[in-house]
JSON list of C-alpha atoms in Angstrom, two decimals:
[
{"chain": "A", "resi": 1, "resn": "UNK", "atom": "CA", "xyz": [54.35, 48.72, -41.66]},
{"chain": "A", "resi": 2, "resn": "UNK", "atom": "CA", "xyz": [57.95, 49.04, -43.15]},
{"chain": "A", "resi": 3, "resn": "UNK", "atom": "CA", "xyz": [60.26, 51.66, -43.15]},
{"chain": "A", "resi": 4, "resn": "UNK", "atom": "CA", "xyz": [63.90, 52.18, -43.38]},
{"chain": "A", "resi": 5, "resn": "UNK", "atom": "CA", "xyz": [66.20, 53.63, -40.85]},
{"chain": "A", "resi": 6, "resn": "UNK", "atom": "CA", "xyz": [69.30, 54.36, -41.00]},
{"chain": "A", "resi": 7, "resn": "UNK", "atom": "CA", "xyz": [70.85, 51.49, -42.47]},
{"chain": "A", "resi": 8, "resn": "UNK", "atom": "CA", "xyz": [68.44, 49.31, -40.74]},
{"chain": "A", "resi": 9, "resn": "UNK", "atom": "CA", "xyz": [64.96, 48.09, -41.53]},
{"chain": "A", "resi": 10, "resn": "UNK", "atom": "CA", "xyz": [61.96, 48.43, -39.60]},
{"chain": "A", "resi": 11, "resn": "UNK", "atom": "CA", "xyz": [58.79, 45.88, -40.22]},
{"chain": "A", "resi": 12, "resn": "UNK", "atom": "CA", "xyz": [55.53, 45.53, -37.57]},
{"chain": "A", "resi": 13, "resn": "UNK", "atom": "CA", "xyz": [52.80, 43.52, -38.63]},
{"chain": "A", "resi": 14, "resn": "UNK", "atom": "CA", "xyz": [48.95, 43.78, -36.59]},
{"chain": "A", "resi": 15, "resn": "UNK", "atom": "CA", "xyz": [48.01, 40.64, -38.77]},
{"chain": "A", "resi": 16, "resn": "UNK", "atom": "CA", "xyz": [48.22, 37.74, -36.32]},
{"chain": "A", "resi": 17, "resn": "UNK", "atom": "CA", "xyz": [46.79, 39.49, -33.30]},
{"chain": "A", "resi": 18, "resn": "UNK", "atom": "CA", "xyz": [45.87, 36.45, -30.84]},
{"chain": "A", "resi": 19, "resn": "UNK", "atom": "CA", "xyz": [42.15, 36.69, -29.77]},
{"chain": "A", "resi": 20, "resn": "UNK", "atom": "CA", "xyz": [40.83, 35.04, -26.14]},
{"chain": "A", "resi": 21, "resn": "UNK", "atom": "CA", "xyz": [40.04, 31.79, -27.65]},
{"chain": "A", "resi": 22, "resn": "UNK", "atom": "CA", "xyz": [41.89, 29.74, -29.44]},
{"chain": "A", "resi": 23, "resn": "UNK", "atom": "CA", "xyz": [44.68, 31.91, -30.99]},
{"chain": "A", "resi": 24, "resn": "UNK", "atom": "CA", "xyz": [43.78, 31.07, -34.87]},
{"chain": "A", "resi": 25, "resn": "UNK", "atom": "CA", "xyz": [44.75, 34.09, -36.21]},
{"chain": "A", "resi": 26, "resn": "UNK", "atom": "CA", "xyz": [48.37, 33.30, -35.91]},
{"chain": "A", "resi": 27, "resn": "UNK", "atom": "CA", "xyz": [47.96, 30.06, -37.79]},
{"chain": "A", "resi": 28, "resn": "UNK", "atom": "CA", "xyz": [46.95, 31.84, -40.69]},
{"chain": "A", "resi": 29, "resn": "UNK", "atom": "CA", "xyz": [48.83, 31.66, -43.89]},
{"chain": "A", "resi": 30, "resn": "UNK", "atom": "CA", "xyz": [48.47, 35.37, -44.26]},
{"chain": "A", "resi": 31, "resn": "UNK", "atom": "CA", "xyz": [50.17, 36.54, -40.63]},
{"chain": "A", "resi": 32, "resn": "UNK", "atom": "CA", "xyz": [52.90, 33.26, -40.85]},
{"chain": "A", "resi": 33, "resn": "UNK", "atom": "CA", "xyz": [53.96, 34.16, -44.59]},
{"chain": "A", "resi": 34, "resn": "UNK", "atom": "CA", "xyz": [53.77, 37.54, -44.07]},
{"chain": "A", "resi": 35, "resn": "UNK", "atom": "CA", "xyz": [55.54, 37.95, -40.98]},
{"chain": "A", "resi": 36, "resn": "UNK", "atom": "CA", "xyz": [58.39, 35.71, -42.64]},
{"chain": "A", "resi": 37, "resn": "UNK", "atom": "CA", "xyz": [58.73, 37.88, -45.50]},
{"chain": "A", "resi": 38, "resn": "UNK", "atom": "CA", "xyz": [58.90, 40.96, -43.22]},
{"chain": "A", "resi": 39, "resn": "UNK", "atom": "CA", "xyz": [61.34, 39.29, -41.14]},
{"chain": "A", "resi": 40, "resn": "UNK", "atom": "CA", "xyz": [63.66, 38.24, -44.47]},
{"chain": "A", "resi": 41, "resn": "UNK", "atom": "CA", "xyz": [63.40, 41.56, -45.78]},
{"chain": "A", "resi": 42, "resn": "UNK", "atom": "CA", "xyz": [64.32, 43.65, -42.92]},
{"chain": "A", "resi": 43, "resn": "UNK", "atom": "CA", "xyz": [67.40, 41.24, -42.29]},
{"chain": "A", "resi": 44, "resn": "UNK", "atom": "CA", "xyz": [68.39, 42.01, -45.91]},
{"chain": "A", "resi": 45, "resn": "UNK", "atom": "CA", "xyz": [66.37, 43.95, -47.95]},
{"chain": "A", "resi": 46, "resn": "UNK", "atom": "CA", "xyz": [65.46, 41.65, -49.97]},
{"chain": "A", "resi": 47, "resn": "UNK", "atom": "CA", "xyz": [62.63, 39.14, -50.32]},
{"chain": "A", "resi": 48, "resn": "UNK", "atom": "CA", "xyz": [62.98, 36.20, -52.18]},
{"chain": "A", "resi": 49, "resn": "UNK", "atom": "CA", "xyz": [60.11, 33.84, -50.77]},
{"chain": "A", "resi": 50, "resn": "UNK", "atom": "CA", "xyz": [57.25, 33.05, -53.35]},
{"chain": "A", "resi": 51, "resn": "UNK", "atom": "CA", "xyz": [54.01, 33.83, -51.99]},
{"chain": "A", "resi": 52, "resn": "UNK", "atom": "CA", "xyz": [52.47, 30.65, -51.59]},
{"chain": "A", "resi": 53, "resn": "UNK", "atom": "CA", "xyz": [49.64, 29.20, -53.10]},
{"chain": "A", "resi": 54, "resn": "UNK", "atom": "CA", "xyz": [47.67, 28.91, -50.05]},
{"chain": "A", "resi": 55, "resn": "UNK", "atom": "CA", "xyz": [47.93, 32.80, -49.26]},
{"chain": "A", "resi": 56, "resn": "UNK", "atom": "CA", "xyz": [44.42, 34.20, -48.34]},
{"chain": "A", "resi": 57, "resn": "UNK", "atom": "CA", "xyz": [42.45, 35.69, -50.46]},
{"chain": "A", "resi": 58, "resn": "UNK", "atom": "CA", "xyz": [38.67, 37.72, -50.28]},
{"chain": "A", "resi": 59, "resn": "UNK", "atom": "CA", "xyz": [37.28, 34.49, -50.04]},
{"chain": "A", "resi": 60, "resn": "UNK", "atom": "CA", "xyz": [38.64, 33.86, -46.76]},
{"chain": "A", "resi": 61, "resn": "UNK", "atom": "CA", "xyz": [41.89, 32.78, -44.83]},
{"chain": "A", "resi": 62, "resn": "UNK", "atom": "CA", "xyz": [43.38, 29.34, -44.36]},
{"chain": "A", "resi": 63, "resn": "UNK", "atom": "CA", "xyz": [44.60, 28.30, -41.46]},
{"chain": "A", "resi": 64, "resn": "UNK", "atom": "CA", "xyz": [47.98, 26.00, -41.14]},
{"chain": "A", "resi": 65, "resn": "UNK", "atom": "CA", "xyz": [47.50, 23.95, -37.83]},
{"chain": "A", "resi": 66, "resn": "UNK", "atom": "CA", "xyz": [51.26, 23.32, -36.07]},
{"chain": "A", "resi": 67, "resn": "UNK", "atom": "CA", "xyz": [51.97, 26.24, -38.79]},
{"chain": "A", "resi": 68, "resn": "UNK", "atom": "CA", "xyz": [52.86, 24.00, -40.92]},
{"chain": "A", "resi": 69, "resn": "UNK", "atom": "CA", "xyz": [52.31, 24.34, -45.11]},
{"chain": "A", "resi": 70, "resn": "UNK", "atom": "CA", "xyz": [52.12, 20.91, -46.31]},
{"chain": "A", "resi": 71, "resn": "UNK", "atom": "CA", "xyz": [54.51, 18.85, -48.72]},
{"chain": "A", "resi": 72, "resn": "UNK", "atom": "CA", "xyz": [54.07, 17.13, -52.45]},
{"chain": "A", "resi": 73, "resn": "UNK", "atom": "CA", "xyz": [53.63, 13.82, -49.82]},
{"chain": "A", "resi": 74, "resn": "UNK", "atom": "CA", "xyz": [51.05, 15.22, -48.09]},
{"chain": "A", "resi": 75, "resn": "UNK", "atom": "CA", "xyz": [48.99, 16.02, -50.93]},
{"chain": "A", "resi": 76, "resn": "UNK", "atom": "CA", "xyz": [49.28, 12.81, -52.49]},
{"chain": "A", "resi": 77, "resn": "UNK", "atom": "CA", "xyz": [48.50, 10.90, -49.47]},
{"chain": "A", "resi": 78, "resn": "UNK", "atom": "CA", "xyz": [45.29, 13.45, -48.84]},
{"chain": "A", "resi": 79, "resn": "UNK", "atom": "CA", "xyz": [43.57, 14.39, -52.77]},
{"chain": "A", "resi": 80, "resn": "UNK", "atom": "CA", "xyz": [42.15, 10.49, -52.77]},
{"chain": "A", "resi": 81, "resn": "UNK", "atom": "CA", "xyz": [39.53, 11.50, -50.56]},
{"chain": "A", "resi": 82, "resn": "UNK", "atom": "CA", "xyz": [39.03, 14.91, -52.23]},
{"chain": "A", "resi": 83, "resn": "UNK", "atom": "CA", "xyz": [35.49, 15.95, -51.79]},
{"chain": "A", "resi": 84, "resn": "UNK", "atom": "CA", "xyz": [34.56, 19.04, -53.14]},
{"chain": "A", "resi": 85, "resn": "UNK", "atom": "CA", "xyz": [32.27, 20.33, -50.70]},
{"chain": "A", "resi": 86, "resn": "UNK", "atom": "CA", "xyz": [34.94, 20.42, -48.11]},
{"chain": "A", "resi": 87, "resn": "UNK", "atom": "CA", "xyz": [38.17, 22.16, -49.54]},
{"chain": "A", "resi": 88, "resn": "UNK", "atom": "CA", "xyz": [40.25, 22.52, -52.63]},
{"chain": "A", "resi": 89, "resn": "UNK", "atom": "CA", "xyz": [43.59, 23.09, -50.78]},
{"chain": "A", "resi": 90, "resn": "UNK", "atom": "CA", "xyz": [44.84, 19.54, -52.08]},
{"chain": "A", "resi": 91, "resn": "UNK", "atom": "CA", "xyz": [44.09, 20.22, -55.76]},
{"chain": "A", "resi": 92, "resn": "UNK", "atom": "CA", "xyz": [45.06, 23.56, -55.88]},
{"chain": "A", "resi": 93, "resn": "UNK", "atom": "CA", "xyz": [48.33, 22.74, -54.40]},
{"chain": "A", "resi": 94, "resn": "UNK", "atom": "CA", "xyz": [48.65, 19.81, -57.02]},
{"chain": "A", "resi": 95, "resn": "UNK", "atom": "CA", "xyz": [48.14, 23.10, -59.63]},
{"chain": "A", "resi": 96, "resn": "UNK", "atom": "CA", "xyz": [50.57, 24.85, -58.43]},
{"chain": "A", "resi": 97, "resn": "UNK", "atom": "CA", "xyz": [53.01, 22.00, -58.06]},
{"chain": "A", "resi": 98, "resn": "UNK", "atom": "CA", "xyz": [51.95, 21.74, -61.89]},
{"chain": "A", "resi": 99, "resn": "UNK", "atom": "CA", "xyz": [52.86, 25.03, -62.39]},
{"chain": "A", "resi": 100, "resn": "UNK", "atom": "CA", "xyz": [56.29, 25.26, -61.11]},
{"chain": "A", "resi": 101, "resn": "UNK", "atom": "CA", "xyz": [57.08, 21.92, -62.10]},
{"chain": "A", "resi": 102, "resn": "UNK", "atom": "CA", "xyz": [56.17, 23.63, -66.32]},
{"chain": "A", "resi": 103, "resn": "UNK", "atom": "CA", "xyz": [59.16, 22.72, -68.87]},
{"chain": "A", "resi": 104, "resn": "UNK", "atom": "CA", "xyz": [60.90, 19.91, -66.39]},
{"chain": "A", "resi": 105, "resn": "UNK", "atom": "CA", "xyz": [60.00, 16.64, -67.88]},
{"chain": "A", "resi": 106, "resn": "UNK", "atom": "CA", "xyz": [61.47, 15.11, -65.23]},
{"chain": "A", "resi": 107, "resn": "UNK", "atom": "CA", "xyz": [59.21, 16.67, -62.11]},
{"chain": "A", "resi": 108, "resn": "UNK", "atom": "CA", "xyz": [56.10, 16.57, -64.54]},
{"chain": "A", "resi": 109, "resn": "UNK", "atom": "CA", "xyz": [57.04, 13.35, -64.58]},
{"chain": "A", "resi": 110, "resn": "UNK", "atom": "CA", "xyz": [57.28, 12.35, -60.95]},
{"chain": "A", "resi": 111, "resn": "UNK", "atom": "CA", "xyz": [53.76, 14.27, -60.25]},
{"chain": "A", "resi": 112, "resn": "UNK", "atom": "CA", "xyz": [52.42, 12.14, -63.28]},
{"chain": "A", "resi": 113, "resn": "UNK", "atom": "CA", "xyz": [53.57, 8.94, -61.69]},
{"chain": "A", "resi": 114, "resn": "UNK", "atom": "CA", "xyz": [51.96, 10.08, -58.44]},
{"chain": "A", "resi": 115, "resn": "UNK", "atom": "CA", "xyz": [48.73, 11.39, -60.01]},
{"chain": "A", "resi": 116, "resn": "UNK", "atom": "CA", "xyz": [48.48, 7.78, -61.76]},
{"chain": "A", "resi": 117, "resn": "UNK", "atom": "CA", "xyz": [49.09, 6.30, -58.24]},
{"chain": "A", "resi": 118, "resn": "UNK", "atom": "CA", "xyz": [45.42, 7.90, -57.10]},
{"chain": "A", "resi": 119, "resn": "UNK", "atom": "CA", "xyz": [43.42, 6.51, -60.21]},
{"chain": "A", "resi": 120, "resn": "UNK", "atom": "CA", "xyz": [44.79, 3.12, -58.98]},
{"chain": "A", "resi": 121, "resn": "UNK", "atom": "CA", "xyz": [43.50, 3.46, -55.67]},
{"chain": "A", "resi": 122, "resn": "UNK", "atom": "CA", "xyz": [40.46, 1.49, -55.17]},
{"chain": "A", "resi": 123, "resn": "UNK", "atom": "CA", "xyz": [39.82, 3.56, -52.05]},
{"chain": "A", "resi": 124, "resn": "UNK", "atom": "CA", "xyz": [40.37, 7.20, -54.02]},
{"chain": "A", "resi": 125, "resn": "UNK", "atom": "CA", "xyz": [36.97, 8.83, -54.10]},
{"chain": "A", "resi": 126, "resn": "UNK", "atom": "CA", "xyz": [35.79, 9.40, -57.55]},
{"chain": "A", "resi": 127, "resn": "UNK", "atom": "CA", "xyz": [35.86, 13.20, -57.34]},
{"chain": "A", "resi": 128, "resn": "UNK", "atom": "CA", "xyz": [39.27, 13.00, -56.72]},
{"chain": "A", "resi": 129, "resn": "UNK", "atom": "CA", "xyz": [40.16, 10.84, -59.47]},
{"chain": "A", "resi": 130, "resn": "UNK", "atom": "CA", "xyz": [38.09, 13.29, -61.71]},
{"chain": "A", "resi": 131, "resn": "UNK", "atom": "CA", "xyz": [40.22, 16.29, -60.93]},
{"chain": "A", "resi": 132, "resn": "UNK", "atom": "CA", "xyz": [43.10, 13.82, -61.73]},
{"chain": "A", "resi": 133, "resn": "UNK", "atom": "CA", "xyz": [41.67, 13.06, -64.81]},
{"chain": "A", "resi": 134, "resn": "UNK", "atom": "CA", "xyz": [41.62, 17.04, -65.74]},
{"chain": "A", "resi": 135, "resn": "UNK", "atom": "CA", "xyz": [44.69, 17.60, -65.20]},
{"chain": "A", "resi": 136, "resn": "UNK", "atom": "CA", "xyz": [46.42, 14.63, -66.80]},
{"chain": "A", "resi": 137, "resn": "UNK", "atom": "CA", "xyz": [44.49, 15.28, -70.00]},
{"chain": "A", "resi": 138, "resn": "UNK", "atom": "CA", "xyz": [46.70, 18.27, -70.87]},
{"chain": "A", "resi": 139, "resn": "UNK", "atom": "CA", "xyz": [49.72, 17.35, -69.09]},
{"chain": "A", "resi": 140, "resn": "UNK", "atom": "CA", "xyz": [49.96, 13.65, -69.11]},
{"chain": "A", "resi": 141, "resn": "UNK", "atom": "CA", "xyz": [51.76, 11.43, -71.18]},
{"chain": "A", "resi": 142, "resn": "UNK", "atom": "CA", "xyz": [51.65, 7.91, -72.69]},
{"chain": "A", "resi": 143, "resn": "UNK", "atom": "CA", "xyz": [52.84, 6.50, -69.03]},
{"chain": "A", "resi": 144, "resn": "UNK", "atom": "CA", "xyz": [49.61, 7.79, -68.07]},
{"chain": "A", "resi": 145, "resn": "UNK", "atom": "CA", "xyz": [46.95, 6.02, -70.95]},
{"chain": "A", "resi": 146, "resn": "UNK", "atom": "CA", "xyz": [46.81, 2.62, -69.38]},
{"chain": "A", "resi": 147, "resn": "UNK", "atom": "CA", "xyz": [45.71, 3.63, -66.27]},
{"chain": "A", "resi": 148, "resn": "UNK", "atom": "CA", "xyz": [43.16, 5.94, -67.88]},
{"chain": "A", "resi": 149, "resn": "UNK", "atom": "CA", "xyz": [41.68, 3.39, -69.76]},
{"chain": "A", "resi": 150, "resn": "UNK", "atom": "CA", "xyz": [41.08, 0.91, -66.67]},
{"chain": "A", "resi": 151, "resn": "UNK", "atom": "CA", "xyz": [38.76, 3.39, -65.67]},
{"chain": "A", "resi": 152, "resn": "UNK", "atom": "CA", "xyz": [36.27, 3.41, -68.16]},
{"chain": "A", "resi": 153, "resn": "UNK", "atom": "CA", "xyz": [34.16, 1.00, -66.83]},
{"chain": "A", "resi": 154, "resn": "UNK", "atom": "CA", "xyz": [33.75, 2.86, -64.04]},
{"chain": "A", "resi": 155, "resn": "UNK", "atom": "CA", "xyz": [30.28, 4.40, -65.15]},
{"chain": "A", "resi": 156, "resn": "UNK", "atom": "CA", "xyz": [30.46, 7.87, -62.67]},
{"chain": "A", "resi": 157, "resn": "UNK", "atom": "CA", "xyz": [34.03, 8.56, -64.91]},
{"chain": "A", "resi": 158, "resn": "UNK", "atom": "CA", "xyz": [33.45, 7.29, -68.09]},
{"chain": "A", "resi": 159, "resn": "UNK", "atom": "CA", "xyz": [32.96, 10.85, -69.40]},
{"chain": "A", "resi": 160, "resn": "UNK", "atom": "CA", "xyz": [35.71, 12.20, -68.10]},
{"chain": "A", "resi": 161, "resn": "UNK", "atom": "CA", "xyz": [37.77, 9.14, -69.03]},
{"chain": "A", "resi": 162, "resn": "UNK", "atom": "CA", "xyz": [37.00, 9.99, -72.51]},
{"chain": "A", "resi": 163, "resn": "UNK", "atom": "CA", "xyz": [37.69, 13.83, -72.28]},
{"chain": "A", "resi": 164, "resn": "UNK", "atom": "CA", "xyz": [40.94, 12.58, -70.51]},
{"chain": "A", "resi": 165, "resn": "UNK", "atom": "CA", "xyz": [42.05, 10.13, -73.20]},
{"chain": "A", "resi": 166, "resn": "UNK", "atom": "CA", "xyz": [40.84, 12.39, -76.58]},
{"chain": "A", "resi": 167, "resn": "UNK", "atom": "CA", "xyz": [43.23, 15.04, -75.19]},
{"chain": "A", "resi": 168, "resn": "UNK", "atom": "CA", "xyz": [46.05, 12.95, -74.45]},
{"chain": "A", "resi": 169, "resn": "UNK", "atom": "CA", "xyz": [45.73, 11.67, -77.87]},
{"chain": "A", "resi": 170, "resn": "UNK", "atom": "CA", "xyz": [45.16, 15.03, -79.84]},
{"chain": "A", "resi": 171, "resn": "UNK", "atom": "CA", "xyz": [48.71, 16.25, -77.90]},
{"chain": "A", "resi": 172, "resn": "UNK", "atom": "CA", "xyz": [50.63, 12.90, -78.19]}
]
């Protein structure tokens, strides 16, 4: 609930409430992002914090342990051993980092560098280095190609190797 009063702003939130157990309400991205939006806009009227990526949606919430969203560092250390029937947090993060990164070579850049870093690692599961894959074959550049190639041998990736390296070509 918001309202203004006065000159002052009023905001309440029941999103959050703690239940007996084990209080994981208030780790959710919903009550933390909300309640510091609330908070920002009743000190000035204003809200300028993106909604993040990681906001809940009807599909369910997502909790931050230590309420903590995690960094372009995390991710990178975490997508190698992306499995797909446990979460997509890590690869939709690395979309939205995408996203906002859209029109700066230079940050495009840095993620391609970083993406490239998990098709070199021998340990990287091969689901992760298939979403990799996807998303370097419409935003990748030359830098990327070598370490493309290298996996073609790879007989799980091969197709997605060549889906990878037919679009890099076609935009290149």
């Amino acid at each position: 609930m918001a309202r203004n009063l006065g000159e002052g702003r009023i905001f309440t939130t029941l999103i959050g409430t703690p239940d007996d157990n084990e209080n994981k309400a208030l780790h959710c991205t919903g009550f933390i992002v909300t309640l510091q939006r609330g908070a920002e806009w009743a000190a000035t009227g204003e809200v300028t914090q993106e909604v993040p990526f990681d906001f809940p949606t009807a599909a369910g919430s997502v909790l931050r342990p230590d309420f903590k969203t995690f960094t372009a560092d995390d991710l990178f250390e975490n997508i190698g051993n992306y499995d797909i029937t446990r979460s997509t947090k890590y690869f939709t993060y690395l979309q939205n980092e995408i996203r906002k990164a859209g029109g700066d070579e230079k940050k495009l850049l840095k993620l391609e560098k970083k993406m490239v870093g998990v098709l070199k690692d021998d340990q990287a599961t091969n689901e992760a280095k298939k979403l990799i894959l996807r998303e370097l074959s419409w935003m990748g550049t030359d830098y990327c190609i070598p370490s493309v190639k290298k996996l073609a041998s790879n007989q799980e990736l091969t197709d997605d190797v060549n889906f990878a390296l037919t679009r890099l070509r076609s935009s290149n």
